XYZ file of C-alpha atoms in Angstrom:
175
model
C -30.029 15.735 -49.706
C -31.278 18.435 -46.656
C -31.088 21.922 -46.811
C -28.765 22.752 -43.772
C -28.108 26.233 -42.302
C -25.386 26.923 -39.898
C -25.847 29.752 -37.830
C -22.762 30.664 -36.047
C -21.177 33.728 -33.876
C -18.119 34.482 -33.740
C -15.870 36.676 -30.869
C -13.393 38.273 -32.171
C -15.526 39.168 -35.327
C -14.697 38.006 -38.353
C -13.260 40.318 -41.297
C -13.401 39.498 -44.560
C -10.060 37.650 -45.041
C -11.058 35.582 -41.825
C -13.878 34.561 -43.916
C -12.270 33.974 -47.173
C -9.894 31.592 -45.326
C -12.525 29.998 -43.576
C -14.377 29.099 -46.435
C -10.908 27.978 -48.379
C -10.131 25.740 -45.295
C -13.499 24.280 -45.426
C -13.979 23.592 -49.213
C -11.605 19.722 -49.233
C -13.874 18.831 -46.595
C -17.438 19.690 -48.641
C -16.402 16.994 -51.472
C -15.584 14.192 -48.496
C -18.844 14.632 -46.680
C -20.935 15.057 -49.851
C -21.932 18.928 -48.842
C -22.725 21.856 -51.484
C -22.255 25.010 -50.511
C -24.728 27.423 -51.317
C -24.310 30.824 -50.104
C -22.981 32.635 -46.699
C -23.861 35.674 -45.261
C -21.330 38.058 -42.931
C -23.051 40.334 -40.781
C -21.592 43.457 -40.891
C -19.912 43.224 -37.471
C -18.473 40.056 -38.384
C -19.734 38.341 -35.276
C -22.510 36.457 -37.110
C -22.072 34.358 -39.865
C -24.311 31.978 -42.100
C -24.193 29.445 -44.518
C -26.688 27.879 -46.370
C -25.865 24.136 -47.822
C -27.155 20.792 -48.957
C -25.839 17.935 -47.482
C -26.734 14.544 -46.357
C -27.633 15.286 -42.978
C -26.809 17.798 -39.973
C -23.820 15.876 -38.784
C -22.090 16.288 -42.327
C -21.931 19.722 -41.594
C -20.770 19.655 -37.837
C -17.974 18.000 -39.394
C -17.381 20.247 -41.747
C -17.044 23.225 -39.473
C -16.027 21.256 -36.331
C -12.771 23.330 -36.373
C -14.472 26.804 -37.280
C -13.670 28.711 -34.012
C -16.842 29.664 -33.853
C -18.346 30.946 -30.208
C -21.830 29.461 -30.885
C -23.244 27.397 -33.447
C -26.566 26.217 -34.398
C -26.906 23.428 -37.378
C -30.524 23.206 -38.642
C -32.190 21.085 -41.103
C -34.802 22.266 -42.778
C -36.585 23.819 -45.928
C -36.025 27.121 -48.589
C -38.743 28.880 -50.085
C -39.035 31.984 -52.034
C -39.188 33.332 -55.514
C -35.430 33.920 -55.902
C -33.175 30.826 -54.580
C -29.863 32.095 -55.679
C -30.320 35.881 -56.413
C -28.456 38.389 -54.234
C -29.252 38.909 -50.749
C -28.005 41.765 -48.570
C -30.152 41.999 -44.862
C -31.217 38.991 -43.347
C -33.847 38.609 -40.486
C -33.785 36.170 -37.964
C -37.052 34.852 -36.457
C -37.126 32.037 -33.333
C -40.478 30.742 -32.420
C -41.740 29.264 -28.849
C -44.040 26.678 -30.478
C -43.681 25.205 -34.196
C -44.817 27.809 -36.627
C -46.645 27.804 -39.824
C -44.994 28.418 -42.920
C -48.265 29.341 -44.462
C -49.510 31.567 -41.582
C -46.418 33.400 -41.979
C -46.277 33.217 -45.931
C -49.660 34.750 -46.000
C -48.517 37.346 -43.269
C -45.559 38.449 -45.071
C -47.329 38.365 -48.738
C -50.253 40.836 -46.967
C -47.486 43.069 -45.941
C -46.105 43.189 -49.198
C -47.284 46.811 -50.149
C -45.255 47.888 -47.151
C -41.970 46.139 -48.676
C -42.604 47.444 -51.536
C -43.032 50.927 -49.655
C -39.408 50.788 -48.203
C -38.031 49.288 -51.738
C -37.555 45.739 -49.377
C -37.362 42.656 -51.963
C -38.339 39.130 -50.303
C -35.625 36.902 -51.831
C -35.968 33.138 -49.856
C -36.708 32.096 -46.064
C -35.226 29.087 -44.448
C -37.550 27.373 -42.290
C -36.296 24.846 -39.588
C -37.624 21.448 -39.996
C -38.600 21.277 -36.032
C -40.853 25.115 -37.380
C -39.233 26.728 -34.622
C -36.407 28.855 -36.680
C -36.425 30.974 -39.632
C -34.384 33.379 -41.608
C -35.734 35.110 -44.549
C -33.420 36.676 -46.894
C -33.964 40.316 -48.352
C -32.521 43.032 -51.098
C -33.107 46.686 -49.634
C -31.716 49.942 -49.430
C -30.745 48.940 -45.816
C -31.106 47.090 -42.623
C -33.371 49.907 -41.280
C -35.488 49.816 -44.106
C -36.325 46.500 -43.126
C -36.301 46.710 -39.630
C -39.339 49.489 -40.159
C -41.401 47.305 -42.631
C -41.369 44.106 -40.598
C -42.367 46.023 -37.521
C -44.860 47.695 -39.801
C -46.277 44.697 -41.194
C -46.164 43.187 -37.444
C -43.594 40.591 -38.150
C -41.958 38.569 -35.939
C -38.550 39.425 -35.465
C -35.562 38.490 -33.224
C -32.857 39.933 -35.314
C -32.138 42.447 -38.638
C -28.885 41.760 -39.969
C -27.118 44.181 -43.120
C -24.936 41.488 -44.609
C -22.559 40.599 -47.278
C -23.473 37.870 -49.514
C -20.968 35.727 -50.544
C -22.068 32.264 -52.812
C -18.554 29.929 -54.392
C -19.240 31.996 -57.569
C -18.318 35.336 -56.410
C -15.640 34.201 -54.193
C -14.037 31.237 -56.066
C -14.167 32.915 -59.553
C-alpha cells in the first residue's frame, strides 16, 4: 500500500459540517477501493483541506474524492516520517520545491533548528514527503500558527504555507 495525500482547496470554504459530511459520503467508497483513512486536516478558513491515506495507488483516491467539489486538488504519493505517526497535529506547513529535495538535507536542517522549536514550544509530529521530492508537509503541535511561522523563518526553513488546523483522524470523528 502508498501513503497518499490529497491536498485540496475549496471555494466556498468548508465548515465543519461540510466536512463531517464529506468524510461520511466518502467512507462506502474507502472499503471498495481498498483505501484507509488516516487523518485530515481543515485549515482554519476552510478553504484548504488534507487527508492523509494508504491506498493502493493515486488513482484509488481520485476516485474516492472524484465528486468532492473541491476547486483544486493535488493527489501525491509518497512517504511519512516523524517520531509521532498518529499523535495530534494542529499547524501544518506546506513546502514545494523547484528541483527534488532531500529528505535528509532537510531532516538534518529541521533537527539543527530544533532548539528554536523548542524555543516557541513547536513539536515536530510527521512530514509527508512526495515521492517525485518535490512536495512536503510537515505536521506540528504549537501554541499557534505564528509560533511556527517565526521558528521556521528562524531556523531558515523553506516555507510556502503555515496553516492553524483542526485535526480530525476516523477515531475522533466516527466514535
Amino acid at each position: 500500500m502508498a501513503n497518499i495525500l490529497v491536498e485540496r482547496t475549496f471555494d466556498p470554504a468548508l465548515g465543519e459540517p461540510d466536512f463531517y459530511a464529506l468524510a461520511a459520503a466518502a467512507m462506502g467508497c474507502l472499503e471498495i477501493y481498498r483505501v484507509t483513512w488516516h487523518e485530515s486536516f481543515l485549515a482554519g478558513d476552510g478553504r484548504t483541506l488534507l487527508c492523509r491515506f494508504e491506498a493502493p495507488d493515486a488513482e484509488a483516491l481520485r476516485l474516492v474524492t472524484r465528486n468532492d467539489h473541491a476547486q483544486s486538488k493535488q493527489v501525491l504519493a509518497g512517504s511519512v516520517h516523524g517520531p509521532d505517526m498518529t499523535g495530534p497535529a494542529n499547524v501544518v506547513v506546506t513546502r514545494s520545491f523547484d528541483a527534488p529535495a532531500s529528505m535528509d538535507e532537510l531532516q538534518a536542517r529541521e533537527e539543527a533548528a530544533a532548539w528554536c522549536l523548542q524555543e516557541h514550544r513547536v513539536t515536530f509530529k510527521r512530514s509527508f514527503f512526495s515521492a517525485d521530492r518535490r512536495r512536503m508537509c510537515c505536521f506540528y503541535q504549537a501554541p499557534d500558527a505564528e509560533s511556527v511561522r517565526v521558528a521556521q523563518r528562524r531556523a531558515q526553513m523553506p516555507v510556502e504555507s503555515v496553516l492553524a488546523c483542526r485535526n480530525y483522524t476516523p477515531d475522533n470523528i466516527f466514535q
